[in-house]
Coordinates of C-alpha atoms in Angstrom, one line a residue:
M1 CA 20.6 36.1 -7.8
K2 CA 20.4 34.3 -3.8
S3 CA 17.7 37.4 -3.6
A4 CA 16.2 36.7 -6.9
I5 CA 15.4 32.4 -4.8
K6 CA 14.4 33.8 -2.0
R7 CA 12.6 36.2 -3.6
V8 CA 10.3 33.4 -4.7
R9 CA 10.3 31.5 -2.2
T10 CA 9.9 33.9 0.4
T11 CA 6.6 34.3 -2.7
E12 CA 5.3 31.1 -1.9
T13 CA 5.1 30.3 1.8
A14 CA 2.6 33.5 1.8
E15 CA 1.1 32.0 -1.0
E16 CA 0.2 29.3 0.7
R17 CA -0.6 30.7 3.9
N18 CA -3.3 33.1 2.1
I19 CA -4.4 30.3 0.4
S20 CA -5.0 28.7 2.9
K21 CA -6.7 31.6 4.8
K22 CA -9.0 32.1 2.1
N23 CA -10.1 28.1 2.5
A24 CA -10.4 28.7 6.3
M25 CA -12.7 31.1 6.0
R26 CA -14.7 29.7 2.1
T27 CA -15.1 27.3 5.5
A28 CA -16.3 28.3 8.4
V29 CA -18.9 30.1 5.4
K30 CA -19.9 27.8 4.1
R31 CA -20.3 25.9 7.9
A32 CA -21.9 28.5 9.1
K33 CA -24.9 28.8 5.5
T34 CA -25.2 24.8 6.5
A35 CA -26.3 25.9 10.5
I36 CA -28.8 29.0 9.8
S37 CA -29.8 26.4 7.1
T38 CA -30.3 23.8 9.7
D39 CA -31.5 26.0 12.2
A40 CA -28.6 24.1 14.6
E41 CA -28.5 26.0 17.9
N42 CA -24.6 26.7 18.2
K43 CA -25.3 29.1 14.7
D44 CA -25.1 32.5 16.5
E45 CA -21.0 30.9 17.2
L46 CA -20.3 29.8 13.3
L47 CA -21.7 33.0 12.5
R48 CA -20.1 35.4 15.0
F49 CA -16.9 33.0 13.7
A50 CA -17.6 33.1 9.7
I51 CA -18.5 36.8 10.5
K52 CA -14.6 37.4 11.8
Q53 CA -12.8 35.2 9.1
V54 CA -14.0 36.6 6.4
D55 CA -13.2 40.1 7.8
K56 CA -9.6 39.2 8.8
A57 CA -9.2 37.7 5.2
S58 CA -11.1 41.2 3.6
Q59 CA -7.7 43.1 6.1
S60 CA -5.2 41.1 4.4
N61 CA -6.1 41.9 1.2
L62 CA -7.0 38.4 0.0
I63 CA -10.4 39.0 -0.7
H64 CA -12.1 42.5 -1.9
S65 CA -13.8 44.4 0.9
N66 CA -16.9 45.0 -0.7
K67 CA -17.0 40.7 -1.3
A68 CA -16.3 41.2 2.4
D69 CA -19.8 42.9 3.1
R70 CA -21.7 41.4 -0.1
I71 CA -21.4 37.6 2.2
K72 CA -21.5 38.9 5.8
S73 CA -24.5 40.8 4.8
K74 CA -26.0 37.5 3.2
L75 CA -25.4 35.4 6.0
M76 CA -27.1 38.1 8.8
S77 CA -30.1 38.6 6.1
A78 CA -30.1 34.7 5.7
N79 CA -30.1 34.4 9.7
K80 CA -32.9 36.4 10.2

């Protein structure tokens, strides 16, 4: 029983961490999209950061690798 209680606690902290990382990735993507649409001067920096966050989320299995590729592709084509 003690291990089950510890497992619940561990799962909750991991879940919080995953949600936080996923939210950070979404925010980075949104910021990059708005920077591209408004043609901001720091759009390349924001785009690079967003792609980095998407890759990290994909590596830790927060999102599927195909979804990560789709997001990156949309960002890159919008930046043209």
